Coordinates of C-alpha atoms in Angstrom, one line a residue:
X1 CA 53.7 -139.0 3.6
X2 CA 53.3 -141.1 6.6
X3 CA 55.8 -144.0 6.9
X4 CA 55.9 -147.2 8.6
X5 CA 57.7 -145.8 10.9
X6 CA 56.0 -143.4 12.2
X7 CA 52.7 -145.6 12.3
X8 CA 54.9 -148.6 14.8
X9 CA 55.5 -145.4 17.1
X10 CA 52.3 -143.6 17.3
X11 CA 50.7 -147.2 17.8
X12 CA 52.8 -148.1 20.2
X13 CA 51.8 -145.4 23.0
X14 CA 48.5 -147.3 22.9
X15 CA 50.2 -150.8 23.8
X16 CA 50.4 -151.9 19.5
X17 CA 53.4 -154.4 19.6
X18 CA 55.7 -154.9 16.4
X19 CA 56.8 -158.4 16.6
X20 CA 58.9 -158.6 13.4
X21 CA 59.6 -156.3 10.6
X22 CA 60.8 -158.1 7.4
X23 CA 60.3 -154.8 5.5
X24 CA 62.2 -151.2 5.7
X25 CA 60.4 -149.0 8.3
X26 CA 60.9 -146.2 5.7
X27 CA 58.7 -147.5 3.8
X28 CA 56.2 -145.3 2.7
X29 CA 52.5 -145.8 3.7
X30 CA 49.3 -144.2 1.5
X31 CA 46.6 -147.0 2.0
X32 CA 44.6 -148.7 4.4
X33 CA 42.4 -152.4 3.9
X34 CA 39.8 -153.1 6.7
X35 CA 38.8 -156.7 5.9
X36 CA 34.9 -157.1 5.4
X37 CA 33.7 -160.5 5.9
X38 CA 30.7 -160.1 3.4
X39 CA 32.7 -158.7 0.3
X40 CA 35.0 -161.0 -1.4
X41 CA 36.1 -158.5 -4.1
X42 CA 40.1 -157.9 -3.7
X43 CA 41.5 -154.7 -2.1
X44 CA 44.8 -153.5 -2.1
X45 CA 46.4 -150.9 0.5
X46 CA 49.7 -150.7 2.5
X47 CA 48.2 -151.8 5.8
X48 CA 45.8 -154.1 6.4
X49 CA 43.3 -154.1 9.4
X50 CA 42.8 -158.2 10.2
X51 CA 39.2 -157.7 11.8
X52 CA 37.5 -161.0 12.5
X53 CA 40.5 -163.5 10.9
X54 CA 40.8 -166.6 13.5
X55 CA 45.0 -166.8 13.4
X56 CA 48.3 -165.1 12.3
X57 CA 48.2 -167.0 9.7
X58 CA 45.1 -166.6 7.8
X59 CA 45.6 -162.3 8.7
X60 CA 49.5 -162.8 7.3
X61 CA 48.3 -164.8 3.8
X62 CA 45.5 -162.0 3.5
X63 CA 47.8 -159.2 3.6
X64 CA 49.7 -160.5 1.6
X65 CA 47.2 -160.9 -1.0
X66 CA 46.2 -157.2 -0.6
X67 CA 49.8 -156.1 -1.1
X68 CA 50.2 -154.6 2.4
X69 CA 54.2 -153.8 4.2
X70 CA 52.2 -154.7 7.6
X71 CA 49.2 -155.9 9.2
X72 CA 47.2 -154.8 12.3
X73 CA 46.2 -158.5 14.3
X74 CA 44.3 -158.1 18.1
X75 CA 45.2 -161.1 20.4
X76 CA 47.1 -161.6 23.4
X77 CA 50.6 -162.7 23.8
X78 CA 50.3 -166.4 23.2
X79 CA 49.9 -164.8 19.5
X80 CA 53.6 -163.8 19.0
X81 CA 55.6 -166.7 18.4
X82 CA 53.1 -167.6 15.5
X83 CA 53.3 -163.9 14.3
X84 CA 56.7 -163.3 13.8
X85 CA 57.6 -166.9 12.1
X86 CA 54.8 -166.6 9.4
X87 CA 55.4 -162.6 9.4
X88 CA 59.1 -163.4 8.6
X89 CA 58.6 -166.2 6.4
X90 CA 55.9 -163.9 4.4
X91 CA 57.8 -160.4 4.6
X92 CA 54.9 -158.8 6.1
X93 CA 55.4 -156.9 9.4
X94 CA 52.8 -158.0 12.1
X95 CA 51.7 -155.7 14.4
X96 CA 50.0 -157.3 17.7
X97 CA 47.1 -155.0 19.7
X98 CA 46.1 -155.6 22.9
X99 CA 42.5 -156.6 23.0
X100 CA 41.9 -154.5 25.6
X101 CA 41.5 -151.9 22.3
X102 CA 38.7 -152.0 20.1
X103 CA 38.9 -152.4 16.1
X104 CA 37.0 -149.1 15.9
X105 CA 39.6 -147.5 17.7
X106 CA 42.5 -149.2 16.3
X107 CA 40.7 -148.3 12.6
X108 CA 40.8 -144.8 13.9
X109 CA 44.5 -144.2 14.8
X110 CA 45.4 -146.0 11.3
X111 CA 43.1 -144.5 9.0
X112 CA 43.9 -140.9 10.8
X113 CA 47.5 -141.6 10.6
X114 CA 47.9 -143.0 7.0
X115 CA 45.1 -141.1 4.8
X116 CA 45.5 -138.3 6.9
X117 CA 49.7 -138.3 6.5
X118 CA 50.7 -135.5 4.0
X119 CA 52.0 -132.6 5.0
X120 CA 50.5 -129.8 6.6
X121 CA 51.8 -126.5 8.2
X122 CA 51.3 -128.4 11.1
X123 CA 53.3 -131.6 10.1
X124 CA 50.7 -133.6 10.8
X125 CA 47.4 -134.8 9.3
X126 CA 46.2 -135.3 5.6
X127 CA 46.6 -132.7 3.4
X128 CA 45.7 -132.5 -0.7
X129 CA 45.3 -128.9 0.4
X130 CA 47.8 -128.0 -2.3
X131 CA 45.7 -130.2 -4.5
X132 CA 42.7 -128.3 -3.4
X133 CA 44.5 -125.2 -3.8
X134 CA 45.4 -125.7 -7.6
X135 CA 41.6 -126.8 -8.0
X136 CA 40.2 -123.4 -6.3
X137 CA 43.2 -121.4 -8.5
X138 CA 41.2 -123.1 -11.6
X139 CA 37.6 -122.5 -10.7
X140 CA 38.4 -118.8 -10.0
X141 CA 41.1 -117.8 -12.5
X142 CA 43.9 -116.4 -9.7
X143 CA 46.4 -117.8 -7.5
X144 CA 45.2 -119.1 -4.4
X145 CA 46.2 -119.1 -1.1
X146 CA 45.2 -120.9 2.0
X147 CA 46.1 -120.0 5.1
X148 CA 44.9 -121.0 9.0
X149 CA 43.4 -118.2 11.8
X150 CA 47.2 -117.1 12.5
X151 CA 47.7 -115.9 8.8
X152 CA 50.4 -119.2 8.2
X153 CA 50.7 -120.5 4.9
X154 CA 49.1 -123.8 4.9
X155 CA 49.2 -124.2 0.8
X156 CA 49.3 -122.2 -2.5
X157 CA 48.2 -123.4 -6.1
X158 CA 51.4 -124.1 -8.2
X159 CA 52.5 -121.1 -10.7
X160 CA 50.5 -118.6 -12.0
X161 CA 51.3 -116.3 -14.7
X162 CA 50.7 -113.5 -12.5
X163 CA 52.6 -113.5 -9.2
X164 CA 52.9 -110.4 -7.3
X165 CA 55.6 -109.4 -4.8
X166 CA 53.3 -109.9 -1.6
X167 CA 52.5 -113.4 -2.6
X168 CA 56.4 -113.9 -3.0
X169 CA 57.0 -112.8 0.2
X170 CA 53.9 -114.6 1.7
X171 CA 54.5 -118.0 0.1
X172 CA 58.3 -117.9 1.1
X173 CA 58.2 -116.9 4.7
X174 CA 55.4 -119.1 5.3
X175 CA 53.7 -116.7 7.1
X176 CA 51.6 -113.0 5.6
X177 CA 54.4 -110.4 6.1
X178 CA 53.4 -107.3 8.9
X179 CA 52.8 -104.7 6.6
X180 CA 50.4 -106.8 4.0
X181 CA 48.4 -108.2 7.3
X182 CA 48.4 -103.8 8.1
X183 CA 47.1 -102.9 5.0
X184 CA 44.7 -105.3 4.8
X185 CA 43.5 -104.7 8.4
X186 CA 43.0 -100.9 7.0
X187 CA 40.9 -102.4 4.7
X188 CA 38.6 -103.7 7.1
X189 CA 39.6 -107.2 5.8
X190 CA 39.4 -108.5 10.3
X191 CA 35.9 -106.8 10.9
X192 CA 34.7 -108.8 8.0
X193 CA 35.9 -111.9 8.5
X194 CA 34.7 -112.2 12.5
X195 CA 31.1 -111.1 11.2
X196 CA 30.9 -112.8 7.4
X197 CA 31.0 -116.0 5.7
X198 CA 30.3 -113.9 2.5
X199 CA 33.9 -113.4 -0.1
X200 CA 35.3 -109.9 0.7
X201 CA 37.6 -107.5 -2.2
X202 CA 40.6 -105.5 -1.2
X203 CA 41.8 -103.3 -4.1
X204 CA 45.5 -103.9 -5.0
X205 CA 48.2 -101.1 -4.6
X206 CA 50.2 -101.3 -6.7
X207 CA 53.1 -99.3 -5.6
X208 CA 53.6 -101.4 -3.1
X209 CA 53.3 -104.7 -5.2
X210 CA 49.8 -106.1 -4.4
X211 CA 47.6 -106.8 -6.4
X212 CA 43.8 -106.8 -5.9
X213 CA 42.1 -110.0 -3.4
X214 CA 39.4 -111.7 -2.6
X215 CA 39.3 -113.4 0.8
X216 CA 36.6 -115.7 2.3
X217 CA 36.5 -117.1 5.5
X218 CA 36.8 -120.7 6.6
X219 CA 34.7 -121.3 9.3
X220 CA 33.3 -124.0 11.8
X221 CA 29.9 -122.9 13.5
X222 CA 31.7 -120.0 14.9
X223 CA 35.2 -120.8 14.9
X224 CA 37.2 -119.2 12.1
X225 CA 39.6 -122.0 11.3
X226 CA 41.9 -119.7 8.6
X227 CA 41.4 -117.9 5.1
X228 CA 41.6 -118.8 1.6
X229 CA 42.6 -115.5 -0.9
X230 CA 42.7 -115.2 -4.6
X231 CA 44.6 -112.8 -6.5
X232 CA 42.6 -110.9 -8.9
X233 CA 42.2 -107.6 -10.1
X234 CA 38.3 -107.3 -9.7
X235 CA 35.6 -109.3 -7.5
X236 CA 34.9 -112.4 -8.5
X237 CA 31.2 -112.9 -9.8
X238 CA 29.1 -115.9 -10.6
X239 CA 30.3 -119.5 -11.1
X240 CA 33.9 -118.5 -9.9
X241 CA 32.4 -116.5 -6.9
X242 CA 30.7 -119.4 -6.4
X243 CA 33.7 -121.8 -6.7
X244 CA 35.7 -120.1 -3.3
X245 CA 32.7 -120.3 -1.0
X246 CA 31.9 -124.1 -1.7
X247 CA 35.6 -124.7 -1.6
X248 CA 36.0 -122.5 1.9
X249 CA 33.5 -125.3 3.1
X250 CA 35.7 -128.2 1.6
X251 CA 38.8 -126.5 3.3
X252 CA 37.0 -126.3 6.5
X253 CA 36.8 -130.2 6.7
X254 CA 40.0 -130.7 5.6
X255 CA 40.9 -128.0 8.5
X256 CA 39.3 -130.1 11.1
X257 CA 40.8 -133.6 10.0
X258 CA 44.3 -131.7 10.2
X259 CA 43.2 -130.4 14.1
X260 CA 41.7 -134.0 15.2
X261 CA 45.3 -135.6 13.7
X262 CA 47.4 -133.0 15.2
X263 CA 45.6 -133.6 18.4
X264 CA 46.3 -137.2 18.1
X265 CA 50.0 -136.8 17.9
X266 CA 50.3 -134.4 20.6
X267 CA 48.5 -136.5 22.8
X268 CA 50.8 -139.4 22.3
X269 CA 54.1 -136.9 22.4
X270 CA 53.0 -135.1 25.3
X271 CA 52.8 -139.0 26.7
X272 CA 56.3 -139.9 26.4
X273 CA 57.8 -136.4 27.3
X274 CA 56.4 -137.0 30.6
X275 CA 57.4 -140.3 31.3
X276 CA 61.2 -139.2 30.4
X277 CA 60.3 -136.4 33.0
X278 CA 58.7 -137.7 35.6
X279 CA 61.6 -141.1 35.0
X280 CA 61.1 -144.2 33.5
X281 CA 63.6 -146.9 33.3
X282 CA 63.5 -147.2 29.6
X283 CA 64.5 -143.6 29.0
X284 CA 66.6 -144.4 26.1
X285 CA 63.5 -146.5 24.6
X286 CA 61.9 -143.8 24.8
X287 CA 63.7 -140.7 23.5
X288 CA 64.1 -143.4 20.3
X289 CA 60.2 -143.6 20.1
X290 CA 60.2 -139.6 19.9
X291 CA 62.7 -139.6 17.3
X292 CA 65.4 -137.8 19.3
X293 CA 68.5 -138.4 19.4
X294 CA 70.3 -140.4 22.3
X295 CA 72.9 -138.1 24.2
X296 CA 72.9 -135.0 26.5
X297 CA 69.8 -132.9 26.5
X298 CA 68.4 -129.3 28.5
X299 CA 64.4 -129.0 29.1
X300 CA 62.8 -125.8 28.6
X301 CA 60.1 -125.1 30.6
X302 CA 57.9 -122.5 29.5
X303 CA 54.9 -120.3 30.5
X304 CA 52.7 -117.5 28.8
X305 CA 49.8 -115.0 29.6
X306 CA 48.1 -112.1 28.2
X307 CA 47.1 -109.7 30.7
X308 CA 45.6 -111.8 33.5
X309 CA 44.3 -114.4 31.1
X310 CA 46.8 -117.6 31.0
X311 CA 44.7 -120.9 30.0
X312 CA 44.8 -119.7 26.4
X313 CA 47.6 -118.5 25.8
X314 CA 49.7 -121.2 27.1
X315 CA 47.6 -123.5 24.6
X316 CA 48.5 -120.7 21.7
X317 CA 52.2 -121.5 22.6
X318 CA 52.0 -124.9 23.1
X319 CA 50.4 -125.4 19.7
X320 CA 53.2 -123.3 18.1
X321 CA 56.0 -125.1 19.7
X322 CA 54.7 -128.4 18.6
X323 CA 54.4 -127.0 15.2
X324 CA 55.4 -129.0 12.3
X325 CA 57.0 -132.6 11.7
X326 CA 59.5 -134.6 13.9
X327 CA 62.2 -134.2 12.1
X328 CA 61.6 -130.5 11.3
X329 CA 61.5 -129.7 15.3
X330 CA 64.9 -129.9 17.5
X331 CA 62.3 -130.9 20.6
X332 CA 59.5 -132.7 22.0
X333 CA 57.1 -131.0 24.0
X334 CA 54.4 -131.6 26.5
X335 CA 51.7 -129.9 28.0
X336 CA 51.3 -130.0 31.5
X337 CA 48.9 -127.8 34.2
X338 CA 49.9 -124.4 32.6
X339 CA 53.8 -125.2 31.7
X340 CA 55.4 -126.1 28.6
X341 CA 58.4 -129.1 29.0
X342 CA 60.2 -128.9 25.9
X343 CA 63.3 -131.5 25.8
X344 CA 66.0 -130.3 23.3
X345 CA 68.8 -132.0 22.5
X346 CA 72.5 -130.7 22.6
X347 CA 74.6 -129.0 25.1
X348 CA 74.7 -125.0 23.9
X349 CA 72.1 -122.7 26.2
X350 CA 72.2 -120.7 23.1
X351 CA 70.6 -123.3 21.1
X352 CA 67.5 -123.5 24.1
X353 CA 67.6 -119.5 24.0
X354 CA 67.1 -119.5 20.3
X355 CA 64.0 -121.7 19.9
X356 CA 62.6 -119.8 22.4
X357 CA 63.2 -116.7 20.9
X358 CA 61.8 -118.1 17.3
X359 CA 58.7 -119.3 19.3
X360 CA 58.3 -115.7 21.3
X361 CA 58.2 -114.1 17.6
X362 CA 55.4 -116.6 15.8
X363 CA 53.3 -115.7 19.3
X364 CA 51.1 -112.3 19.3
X365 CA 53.4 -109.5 20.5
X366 CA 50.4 -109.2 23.2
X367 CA 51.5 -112.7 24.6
X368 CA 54.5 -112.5 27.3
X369 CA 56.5 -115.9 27.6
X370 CA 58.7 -116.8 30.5
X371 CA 60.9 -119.4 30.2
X372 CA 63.6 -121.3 32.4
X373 CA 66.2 -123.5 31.0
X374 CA 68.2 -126.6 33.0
X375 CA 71.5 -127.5 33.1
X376 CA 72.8 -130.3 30.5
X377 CA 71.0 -133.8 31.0
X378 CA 71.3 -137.3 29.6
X379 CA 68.2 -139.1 29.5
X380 CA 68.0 -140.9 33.3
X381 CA 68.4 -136.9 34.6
X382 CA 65.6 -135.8 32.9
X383 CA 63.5 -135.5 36.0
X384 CA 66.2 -133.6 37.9
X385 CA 66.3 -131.2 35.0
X386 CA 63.0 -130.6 34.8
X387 CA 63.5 -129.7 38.8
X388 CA 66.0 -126.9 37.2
X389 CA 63.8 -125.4 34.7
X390 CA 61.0 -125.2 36.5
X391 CA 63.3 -123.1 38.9
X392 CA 64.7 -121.4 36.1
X393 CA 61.3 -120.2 34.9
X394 CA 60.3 -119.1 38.7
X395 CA 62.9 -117.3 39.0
X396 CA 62.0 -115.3 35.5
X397 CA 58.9 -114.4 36.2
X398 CA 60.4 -112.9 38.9
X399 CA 62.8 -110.5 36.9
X400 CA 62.0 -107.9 34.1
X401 CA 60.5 -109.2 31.0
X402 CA 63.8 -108.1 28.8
X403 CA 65.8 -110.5 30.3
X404 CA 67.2 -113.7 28.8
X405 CA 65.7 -116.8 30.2
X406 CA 68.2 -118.3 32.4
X407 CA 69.4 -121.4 32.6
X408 CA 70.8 -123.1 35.8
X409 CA 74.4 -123.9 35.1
X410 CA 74.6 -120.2 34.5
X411 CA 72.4 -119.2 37.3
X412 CA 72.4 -121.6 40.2
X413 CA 73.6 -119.4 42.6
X414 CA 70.8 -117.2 42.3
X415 CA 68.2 -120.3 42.3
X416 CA 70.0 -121.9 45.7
X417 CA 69.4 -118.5 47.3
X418 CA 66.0 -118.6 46.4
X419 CA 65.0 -121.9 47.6
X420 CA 67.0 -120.4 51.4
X421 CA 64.5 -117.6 50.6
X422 CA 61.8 -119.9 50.1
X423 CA 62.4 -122.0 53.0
X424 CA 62.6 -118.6 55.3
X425 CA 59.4 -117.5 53.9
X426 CA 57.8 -120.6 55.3
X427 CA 58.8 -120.2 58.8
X428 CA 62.1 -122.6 58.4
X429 CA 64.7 -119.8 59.1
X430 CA 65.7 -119.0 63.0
X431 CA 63.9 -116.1 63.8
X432 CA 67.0 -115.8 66.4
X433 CA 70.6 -115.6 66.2
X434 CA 73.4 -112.6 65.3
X435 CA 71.3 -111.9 61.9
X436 CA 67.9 -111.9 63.8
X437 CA 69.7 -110.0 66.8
X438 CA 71.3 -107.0 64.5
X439 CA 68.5 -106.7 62.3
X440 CA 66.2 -105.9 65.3
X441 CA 68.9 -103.8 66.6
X442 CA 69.2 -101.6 63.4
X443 CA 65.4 -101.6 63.2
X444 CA 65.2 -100.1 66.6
X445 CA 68.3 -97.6 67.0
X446 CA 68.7 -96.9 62.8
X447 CA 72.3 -97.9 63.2
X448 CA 73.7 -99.8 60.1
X449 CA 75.4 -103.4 61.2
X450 CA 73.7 -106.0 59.1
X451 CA 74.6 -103.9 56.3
X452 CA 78.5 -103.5 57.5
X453 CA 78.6 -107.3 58.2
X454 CA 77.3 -108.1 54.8
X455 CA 80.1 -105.9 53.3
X456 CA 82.3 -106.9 55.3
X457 CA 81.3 -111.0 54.8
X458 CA 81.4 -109.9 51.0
X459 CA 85.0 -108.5 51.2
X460 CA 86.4 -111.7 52.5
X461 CA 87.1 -109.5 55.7
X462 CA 88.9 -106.4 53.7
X463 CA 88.3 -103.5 56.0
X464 CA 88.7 -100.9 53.1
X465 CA 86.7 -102.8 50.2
X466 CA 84.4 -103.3 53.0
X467 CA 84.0 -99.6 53.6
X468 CA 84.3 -98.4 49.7
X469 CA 80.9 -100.7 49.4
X470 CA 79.3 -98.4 52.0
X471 CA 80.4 -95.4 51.4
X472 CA 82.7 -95.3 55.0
X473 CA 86.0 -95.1 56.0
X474 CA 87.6 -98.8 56.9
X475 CA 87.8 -97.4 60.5
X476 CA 84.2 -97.0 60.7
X477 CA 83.7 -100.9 59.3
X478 CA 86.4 -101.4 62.8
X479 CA 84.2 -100.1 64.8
X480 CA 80.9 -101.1 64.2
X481 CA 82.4 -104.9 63.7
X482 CA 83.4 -104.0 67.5
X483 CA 80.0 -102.3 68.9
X484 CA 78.2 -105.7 67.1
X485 CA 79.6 -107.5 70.0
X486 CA 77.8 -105.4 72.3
X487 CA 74.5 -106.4 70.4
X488 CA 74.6 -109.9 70.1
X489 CA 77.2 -112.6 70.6
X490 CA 79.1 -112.7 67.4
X491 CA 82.2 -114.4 66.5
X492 CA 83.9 -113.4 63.4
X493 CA 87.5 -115.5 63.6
X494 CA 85.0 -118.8 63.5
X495 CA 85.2 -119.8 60.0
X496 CA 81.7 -121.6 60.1
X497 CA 79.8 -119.0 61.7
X498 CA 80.6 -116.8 59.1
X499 CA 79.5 -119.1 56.1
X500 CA 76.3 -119.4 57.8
X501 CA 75.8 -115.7 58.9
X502 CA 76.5 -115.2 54.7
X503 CA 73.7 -118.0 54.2
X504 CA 71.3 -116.0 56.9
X505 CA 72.2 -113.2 55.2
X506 CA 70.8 -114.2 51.3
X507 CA 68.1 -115.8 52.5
X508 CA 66.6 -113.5 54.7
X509 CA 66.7 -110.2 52.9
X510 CA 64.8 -107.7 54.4
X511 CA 63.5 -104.5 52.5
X512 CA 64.8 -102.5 55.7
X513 CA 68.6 -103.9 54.9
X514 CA 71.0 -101.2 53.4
X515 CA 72.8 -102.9 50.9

């Protein structure tokens, strides 16, 4: 259920002001009253949409009279000192819209946020689909399940005398376990629902605790939206057959009002996280609006592909890691070019790695995810961290797949030798010098000293480390340290040329260095 709340944030991203709230913001919210000028019969509902009223006070007194905890009022800011005394005085919470937004669009957020509140497996949008579920578990005679084009629970009638182990497992994990989605797959269960709208039977087995089921697709021109399936032992004929395709096309619409709602809320999530990364000077304003709490933070920056294609399936993981309600999810997340910013609360990188890893295994094991983590951030460094991750992730994608995302205060070293790496790459590295010199030198005569000053630079100037690292005797490192003078002007005692010989070193690794 949708509570005030939540209505005062999501209005706000589209410039809604509350100027007073005499009533609890948990309060919970299941109507909605547009006034309508040519119908004086009384309506009641939690909010109330003041089109056409001339003041405050007239929209106040007729929310009032309609029972509402708050009412919508357009007008510009020479409105507010009259809202919040007669909003006060009347206990009603007055919410002032720009007028720069119509009352079609304002009707649309409201009514899509408050009718449209339950919850879903998305956590967003309206949902008697467990309602509808119970009905559908009537009209056929078995226990129903609905679930979207991912195999996720979405809702299940209440209890049936009949409940088999699958459905168990189903209905608790919130997801169709592996080995039912396999059997039914062997069933040819897939082939008929990308080619059928018609119900489809799957015998039960028994010895593995299923049951016989009948699945029908729910479907949008083309677009399969998800599945409902009743348990039964045999196909279902007439009236009850009859009963899951008209309620497959019910589900459908209730499938769609979920998508446009959860789009909604993305959109104005998506919002904020940006502002906190790109900086804003209300940062703490804001990480209240997304219902996160103030302190340190990491962002997550995230990518995914399958094969060569990438638009999808970073939309695929986007949608899962924006999956379910606020409160249900440790981050925020935005969408932006084809990266994921997730900002997660807390300090532990093991806490980042986790979520990641529980978003990696809702994806399709088809879909690889990379994913870079930044250092600890409070909310005014959230643009600097988002500098981090985004590092972070580059530098993933460069390493295997089965390595753990990194995260920068565990990795910078790595990162600051890429960005030298970077910059060399780009012409910004001197193409001259004792590096360039020896380099060329080895190149040319296959000697070995950019490999036995790196060892040697690496050693801290320890002859024999130096040579266990190459395979030589220390008198050998002596010696070419000696002949490298005959090469190029070098000047090992300085204690800054040798820093930046280490730094010409890591950043311009060439594949023709032995090290």
């Amino acid at each position: 259920m949708v509570r005030l709340d939540r209505l005062v944030n999501v209005l706000g991203g589209y410039g809604v002001r509350l100027c007073c709230c005499p009533v609890p913001r948990s309060a919970e919210l299941r109507g909605v009253v547009l006034r309508d000028a040519t119908d004086d019969r009384p309506e009641a509902g939690d909010v109330y949409l003041a089109v056409g009223l001339g003041s405050v006070v007239d929209a106040v007194r007729a929310a009032v009279a309609a029972r509402a905890f708050a009412v919508v009022v357009r007008g510009g800011e020479e409105l507010l000192p009259d809202a919040v005394a007669v909003g006060e005085a009347e206990g009603v919470a007055v919410l002032l819209a720009d007028p720069a937004l119509s009352w079609s669009q304002l009707a649309g957020v409201v009514y899509g946020l408050v009718l449209e509140g339950r919850e879903t497996e998305s956590g967003r949008g309206p949902t008697d689909l467990f309602a509808l579920a119970d009905s559908l578990a009537a009209a056929t005679g078995g226990a129903v399940t609905i679930e979207d084009h991912l195999s996720r629970v979405l809702a299940y009638s209440g209890p049936q005398q009949e409940v088999d182990a699958a459905r168990l497992e189903t209905i608790m994990g919130r997801q169709v376990p592996a080995w039912v989605r396999e059997l039914f797959d062997a069933a040819g269960v897939r082939r008929h629902l990308a080619a059928s709208d018609e119900p489809f039977f799957v015998g039960g087995v028994p010895d593995r605790g299923l049951t016989g089921r009948e699945v029908v697709a729910v479907r949008v021109g083309k677009e399969l939206l998800g599945t409902i399936w009743v348990a039964c032992s045999a196909p279902l004929r007439g009236a009850r057959r009859t009963a899951l395709t008209d309620g497959a096309r019910t589900v459908a619409l209730h499938l769609l009002r979920l998508r446009a709602s959860a789009d909604l809320e993305r959109q104005v999530e998506s919002e904020w996280v940006i502002r906190l990364l790109e900086g804003t000077a209300d940062a703490a304003t804001v990480i209240s609006q997304l219902g996160l709490p103030p302190g340190p933070a990491r962002v997550v920056a995230v990518r995914a592909h399958v094969g060569a294609e990438r638009h999808a399936a970073v939309l695929l993981a986007f949608e899962q890691a924006t999956t379910g309600f606020g409160w249900s999810r440790p981050g925020r997340s935005a969408l932006s070019g084809n990266s994921i910013y997730t900002i997660l609360p807390g300090e532990r990188v093991a806490a980042a790695r986790d979520w990641l890893a529980v978003l990696e295994a809702a994806l399709p094991d088809t879909l690889v995810l990379s994913a870079g983590i930044s250092a600890v951030a409070e909310p005014a460094d959230l643009p600097a961290a988002r500098q981090e991750a985004d590092e972070c992730l580059a530098l993933h994608e460069m390493r295997t797949e089965d390595t753990a995302p990194p995260a920068y205060d565990e990795s910078w070293d790595a990162i600051l030798l890429q960005r030298l790496r970077t910059a060399a790459r780009v012409g910004r590295a001197s193409a001259r010098g004792p590096v360039a010199d020896l380099r060329r030198y080895d190149a040319e005569h296959g000697t070995e000293y950019v490999a036995t000053l790196r060892a040697w630079l690496e050693a801290q100037g320890d002859l024999t480390t130096a040579g266990e690292r190459l395979g030589v005797h220390g008198n050998t490192v002596r010696n070419r340290l000696r002949k490298m003078t005959d090469v190029t002007s070098i000047d090992l005692d300085d204690p800054t040329k040798r820093v930046a010989m280490m730094i010409d070193l890591a950043a311009t690794v060439s594949e023709t260095d032995n090290h």
